[in-house]
XYZ file of C-alpha atoms in Angstrom:
375
model
C 0.792 53.413 -56.933
C 1.183 50.047 -59.086
C -1.028 47.256 -59.836
C 0.278 43.634 -60.626
C -2.606 41.228 -62.147
C -1.497 37.659 -60.824
C -4.402 35.373 -61.959
C -7.059 35.640 -64.086
C -9.993 33.115 -64.439
C -10.433 31.135 -67.438
C -14.354 30.972 -67.109
C -15.091 34.608 -66.080
C -13.180 37.935 -65.986
C -12.733 37.309 -62.561
C -8.919 38.273 -61.372
C -6.428 38.465 -58.238
C -3.948 41.116 -58.313
C -1.609 43.575 -55.671
C -2.082 47.114 -55.240
C 1.213 48.434 -53.545
C 1.099 51.982 -52.310
C 3.947 53.882 -50.036
C 1.300 52.790 -46.924
C 1.531 48.657 -47.693
C 0.208 46.393 -50.243
C -3.499 45.558 -50.986
C -4.418 42.190 -52.147
C -7.327 42.230 -54.515
C -10.240 41.499 -54.690
C -10.584 44.061 -51.428
C -13.512 44.948 -49.303
C -12.754 48.731 -48.038
C -14.409 49.271 -44.967
C -16.141 52.799 -45.054
C -14.746 55.280 -42.288
C -16.529 58.045 -42.898
C -15.732 60.868 -40.357
C -11.975 59.222 -39.777
C -13.408 56.435 -37.885
C -14.963 53.253 -39.190
C -18.369 53.643 -36.917
C -17.686 51.358 -33.228
C -15.392 49.459 -34.359
C -10.880 49.673 -33.122
C -8.098 49.618 -35.270
C -7.110 46.662 -33.594
C -9.978 45.002 -34.777
C -9.859 46.289 -38.044
C -6.386 44.839 -38.538
C -6.406 41.720 -36.324
C -10.255 40.058 -36.509
C -11.241 42.323 -39.842
C -7.743 41.733 -41.701
C -8.722 45.343 -43.047
C -5.951 46.039 -45.776
C -7.487 49.840 -46.260
C -10.543 51.837 -44.845
C -12.330 54.760 -46.793
C -12.579 58.707 -45.392
C -15.005 61.209 -46.573
C -13.645 64.028 -47.744
C -17.512 65.602 -47.255
C -17.716 65.123 -43.442
C -13.993 65.560 -42.874
C -14.099 69.125 -44.653
C -15.892 70.038 -42.334
C -15.459 68.166 -39.155
C -12.425 68.327 -37.671
C -11.622 70.769 -40.951
C -8.713 71.201 -43.063
C -6.270 73.360 -40.886
C -6.984 69.953 -37.811
C -5.772 67.981 -40.526
C -2.684 69.807 -41.581
C -1.529 70.348 -38.861
C -2.024 66.385 -37.713
C -0.022 65.488 -40.908
C -2.626 64.131 -42.670
C -5.380 61.703 -41.572
C -3.280 58.641 -41.300
C -1.442 60.927 -38.720
C -4.993 62.229 -36.926
C -6.151 58.939 -36.425
C -3.328 56.835 -36.229
C -3.952 54.516 -39.396
C -1.008 53.092 -40.736
C -1.942 51.154 -43.574
C -3.755 52.696 -46.850
C -6.596 54.635 -46.913
C -8.942 56.412 -49.790
C -11.241 59.088 -50.061
C -14.206 60.016 -51.929
C -14.269 63.493 -53.558
C -17.405 64.528 -51.004
C -19.772 64.958 -54.133
C -22.427 61.936 -53.559
C -22.826 63.485 -50.280
C -22.811 66.954 -51.517
C -25.545 65.892 -54.338
C -27.715 63.706 -51.955
C -28.245 67.334 -49.760
C -31.425 67.967 -52.112
C -32.407 71.403 -51.529
C -29.279 72.578 -50.111
C -26.858 72.273 -52.823
C -26.504 74.210 -56.240
C -24.959 72.712 -58.707
C -23.305 75.100 -61.369
C -20.356 74.594 -63.621
C -18.022 76.542 -61.159
C -18.648 73.480 -58.572
C -21.266 72.585 -56.347
C -22.634 75.198 -53.234
C -24.177 73.606 -50.532
C -25.425 74.260 -46.354
C -23.528 72.128 -44.129
C -25.850 69.594 -42.503
C -24.286 70.506 -39.160
C -24.650 74.442 -38.978
C -26.314 75.705 -41.722
C -22.987 77.560 -43.236
C -22.744 77.764 -46.519
C -19.197 76.479 -48.888
C -19.067 75.637 -52.268
C -16.601 72.242 -53.706
C -14.860 72.723 -57.170
C -12.764 70.365 -58.953
C -9.559 72.579 -58.165
C -10.614 72.972 -54.045
C -11.784 68.940 -53.753
C -8.071 68.260 -55.041
C -6.934 70.862 -52.545
C -8.386 69.374 -49.801
C -7.849 65.479 -50.675
C -4.291 66.639 -50.815
C -4.687 67.570 -46.810
C -6.151 64.962 -46.068
C -3.981 62.974 -47.455
C -5.362 59.702 -49.211
C -3.267 57.168 -50.682
C -6.300 57.526 -53.689
C -8.152 60.328 -53.950
C -11.272 60.321 -56.070
C -12.307 62.968 -58.431
C -15.560 64.960 -58.425
C -17.671 64.054 -60.134
C -21.944 64.216 -60.041
C -23.851 61.212 -59.186
C -27.244 61.479 -61.252
C -30.105 59.851 -59.877
C -30.311 55.690 -61.333
C -33.620 56.562 -63.597
C -32.303 60.271 -64.866
C -34.111 60.126 -68.128
C -31.248 60.400 -71.498
C -30.974 64.197 -71.513
C -30.282 64.658 -68.323
C -27.387 61.872 -68.236
C -25.960 63.136 -71.141
C -25.816 66.815 -70.038
C -24.660 65.587 -66.595
C -21.807 63.423 -67.962
C -20.265 65.975 -69.839
C -19.737 68.117 -66.918
C -18.470 65.517 -64.902
C -15.669 64.873 -68.220
C -15.432 68.593 -67.913
C -14.463 68.475 -63.833
C -12.478 65.799 -64.934
C -9.936 67.640 -66.644
C -9.756 70.185 -63.853
C -9.025 67.554 -61.495
C -6.378 66.293 -63.374
C -5.117 69.936 -63.861
C -5.086 70.981 -60.681
C -3.842 67.711 -59.280
C -0.568 67.527 -61.513
C -0.122 71.247 -60.403
C 0.488 70.372 -56.739
C 2.522 67.834 -54.996
C 1.625 65.568 -51.588
C 1.927 67.797 -48.276
C 3.501 64.539 -46.672
C 6.688 62.784 -48.064
C 4.007 59.723 -49.813
C 2.576 59.610 -53.273
C -0.932 60.086 -53.635
C -2.970 58.898 -56.943
C -6.352 60.268 -58.370
C -8.969 57.936 -59.963
C -11.248 58.983 -62.050
C -14.824 57.869 -61.954
C -17.222 56.372 -65.127
C -21.002 58.088 -64.658
C -23.390 57.737 -67.356
C -26.534 55.974 -65.666
C -27.713 53.185 -67.474
C -27.177 53.955 -70.842
C -25.065 51.645 -72.767
C -23.636 54.493 -74.799
C -23.214 57.314 -72.375
C -21.366 54.004 -69.981
C -19.027 53.678 -73.299
C -18.110 56.970 -74.083
C -17.171 58.079 -69.975
C -15.282 54.716 -69.627
C -13.281 55.766 -72.930
C -12.878 59.093 -71.546
C -11.241 57.849 -68.190
C -9.617 55.318 -70.056
C -7.504 57.828 -72.044
C -6.499 59.591 -69.141
C -3.989 57.181 -67.725
C -4.427 57.334 -63.939
C -3.224 54.341 -61.866
C -6.727 53.143 -61.199
C -10.730 53.541 -62.185
C -13.551 54.111 -60.676
C -17.322 52.873 -61.499
C -20.332 55.403 -60.022
C -23.307 55.842 -60.074
C -24.724 52.105 -59.890
C -26.846 50.535 -57.024
C -28.761 54.127 -56.765
C -32.366 52.594 -57.767
C -31.924 50.631 -60.800
C -32.276 46.877 -60.924
C -29.256 44.627 -60.437
C -29.492 42.987 -63.669
C -29.081 46.309 -65.385
C -26.199 47.436 -62.370
C -24.799 44.014 -63.509
C -25.111 44.740 -67.556
C -23.321 48.420 -67.107
C -20.435 46.623 -65.290
C -19.905 44.550 -68.507
C -20.026 47.430 -70.405
C -17.609 49.766 -68.523
C -15.337 47.029 -68.005
C -14.697 45.506 -72.113
C -13.229 49.577 -72.338
C -11.306 50.040 -69.015
C -8.090 49.124 -69.358
C -7.521 45.340 -67.715
C -3.336 46.397 -66.374
C -5.481 49.335 -63.688
C -7.422 48.294 -59.981
C -11.289 48.519 -61.058
C -13.124 49.980 -58.355
C -16.978 49.816 -57.891
C -17.962 52.400 -55.949
C -20.815 51.956 -52.906
C -22.052 48.083 -53.824
C -23.189 46.612 -52.273
C -24.803 43.056 -51.312
C -22.546 40.020 -50.537
C -24.430 38.544 -53.811
C -23.557 42.188 -55.403
C -19.743 42.114 -54.725
C -19.238 38.297 -56.273
C -21.132 39.025 -59.408
C -18.900 41.906 -59.976
C -15.716 40.074 -59.140
C -16.548 37.534 -61.871
C -17.525 40.982 -63.987
C -13.357 42.035 -63.197
C -14.162 44.761 -60.743
C -11.262 44.511 -58.321
C -12.037 47.019 -55.511
C -15.674 47.837 -53.742
C -16.555 49.673 -50.518
C -20.254 50.620 -49.139
C -21.523 51.519 -45.377
C -23.961 47.903 -45.402
C -22.042 45.596 -43.186
C -21.649 48.155 -40.684
C -25.183 50.065 -41.058
C -26.769 46.704 -41.058
C -24.615 45.662 -38.250
C -25.655 48.001 -36.298
C -29.042 47.169 -37.004
C -29.850 43.772 -35.726
C -28.827 42.400 -39.557
C -25.756 39.903 -39.521
C -24.429 38.333 -42.599
C -22.922 35.172 -43.430
C -22.756 32.025 -45.531
C -25.876 30.435 -44.828
C -27.373 33.883 -44.812
C -28.701 36.637 -42.823
C -29.782 36.629 -39.286
C -32.187 39.241 -38.022
C -30.600 39.278 -33.776
C -33.903 40.406 -33.247
C -35.670 37.815 -33.967
C -36.784 35.943 -30.885
C -35.342 31.736 -32.296
C -32.167 33.347 -31.255
C -33.118 33.975 -27.257
C -31.656 30.473 -26.110
C -29.941 29.535 -29.139
C -26.233 29.030 -27.272
C -24.324 28.070 -30.013
C -21.584 30.674 -31.684
C -22.391 33.910 -33.801
C -20.219 31.920 -36.315
C -18.420 28.845 -35.978
C -15.985 29.817 -38.902
C -15.687 33.708 -38.680
C -13.357 36.272 -36.503
C -12.906 35.817 -33.104
C -15.846 37.471 -31.753
C -18.078 35.107 -33.703
C -16.468 32.313 -31.810
C -17.133 33.938 -28.399
C -20.155 35.265 -28.063
C -23.273 33.638 -28.708
C -26.147 34.449 -30.959
C -28.417 33.721 -27.299
C -25.909 36.286 -25.691
C -26.108 38.794 -29.151
C -29.623 38.493 -29.374
C -30.226 39.695 -25.459
C -27.887 42.713 -26.121
C -29.434 43.823 -29.147
C -32.744 43.613 -26.830
C -31.101 45.522 -23.978
C -30.171 48.430 -26.752
C -26.633 47.611 -25.128
C -23.973 49.656 -27.350
C -21.750 46.574 -27.622
C -24.468 44.823 -29.739
C -24.076 47.320 -32.059
C -19.898 47.160 -32.422
C -20.245 43.239 -32.111
C -22.316 42.908 -35.444
C -20.611 45.694 -37.297
C -17.041 43.451 -36.696
C -18.939 40.289 -37.827
C -20.363 41.617 -41.243
C -16.935 43.456 -42.276
C -15.289 40.505 -41.059
C -17.474 38.290 -42.848
C -17.222 40.737 -46.213
C -13.333 40.095 -45.638
C -13.495 36.487 -45.835
C -15.675 36.479 -48.803
C -13.473 38.493 -50.753
C -10.567 36.638 -49.742
C -12.387 33.635 -50.535
C -13.106 34.180 -53.586
C -9.309 35.354 -54.465
C -7.931 32.312 -53.577
C -11.071 29.953 -55.224
C -9.490 32.664 -58.629
C -6.035 30.929 -58.083
C -7.740 27.442 -57.549
C -9.452 28.263 -61.138
C -12.881 26.954 -59.371
C -14.098 30.968 -58.796
C -17.682 31.142 -61.054
C -18.480 27.044 -59.512
C -17.857 28.029 -55.942
C -20.100 31.534 -56.549
C -22.904 29.255 -57.843
C -22.759 27.078 -55.152
C -23.614 29.756 -52.455
C -24.824 32.433 -54.121
C -28.765 32.207 -53.839
C -27.640 30.869 -50.106
C -26.622 34.033 -49.133
C -29.655 35.757 -49.795
C -31.343 33.332 -47.615
C -33.273 34.863 -44.067
C -32.366 32.581 -41.178
């Protein structure tokens, strides 16, 4: 994997670039739709390609490990072969999902033992077997196993957690270097910066990660309960240290406003379930603000969902989508998901264009407030 910075913004740390993988190029800044179980919920790949313009999607190691399982994935030739997606894929380590299983998981130096949410069976994730699992899944970008502590963890816990994450990271890189890709194309391993909301821990973590010389680096453990201004401050602290010639991936973030603020601070890659989850629940993002399509105000609004949006936005009206949600039709959730993902991809593409034009900060400031309005 290679990364080339193409443009830098004179008024901020925003930049554009191109990531090149064996499954194609990714123009940054980029938003990556979340395909937890090998599918972006309710969205066909043709829609991901042609309407949403997704350049890379995510798979989730925890869910894919449990179902369909590694034997099936290996027999299919990895996730690309299994689901038919021909563009790049990134897999998380499954750590966030495992650590979210409060009460049915146990953390030790070896790794994390947990019970399946499907059938209660017991399993263990270690840095070594997670690397092996991600080799079988075959994503272009693999994430290291880390602990994502709660955003309001006290300093002692955050420091202890970070130390273990760093020991796990050493083990991840050791295993990664001992193994080879299984399907004839290259894979990259991204380490993750943790440290909660403590500047000194974040600096130590960023230095530790930067010294690995990885193809790219991730920032984890944010948007987990801390105030947004603290999140932005942590991004700034970390990005002062992470190498500028490698892509920076902010994990699990966030709202359109969050994304623009993070781009301004030098982040290149994003993912979040928000566009699809909110889309399935009738909340649509637009440049003018958010629309709750269940509200009666849309009942007789026969204008397009978004005149500047993707195909479904122009084909269907607000009144029709309101009707679909009220009738609990499956198509409503599909349209909402496609619209929101297409909007997120349009947002980062527009950001890229304004960085190239040299007016990114002025553009961002002109739209940031209206993005959060309720229509």
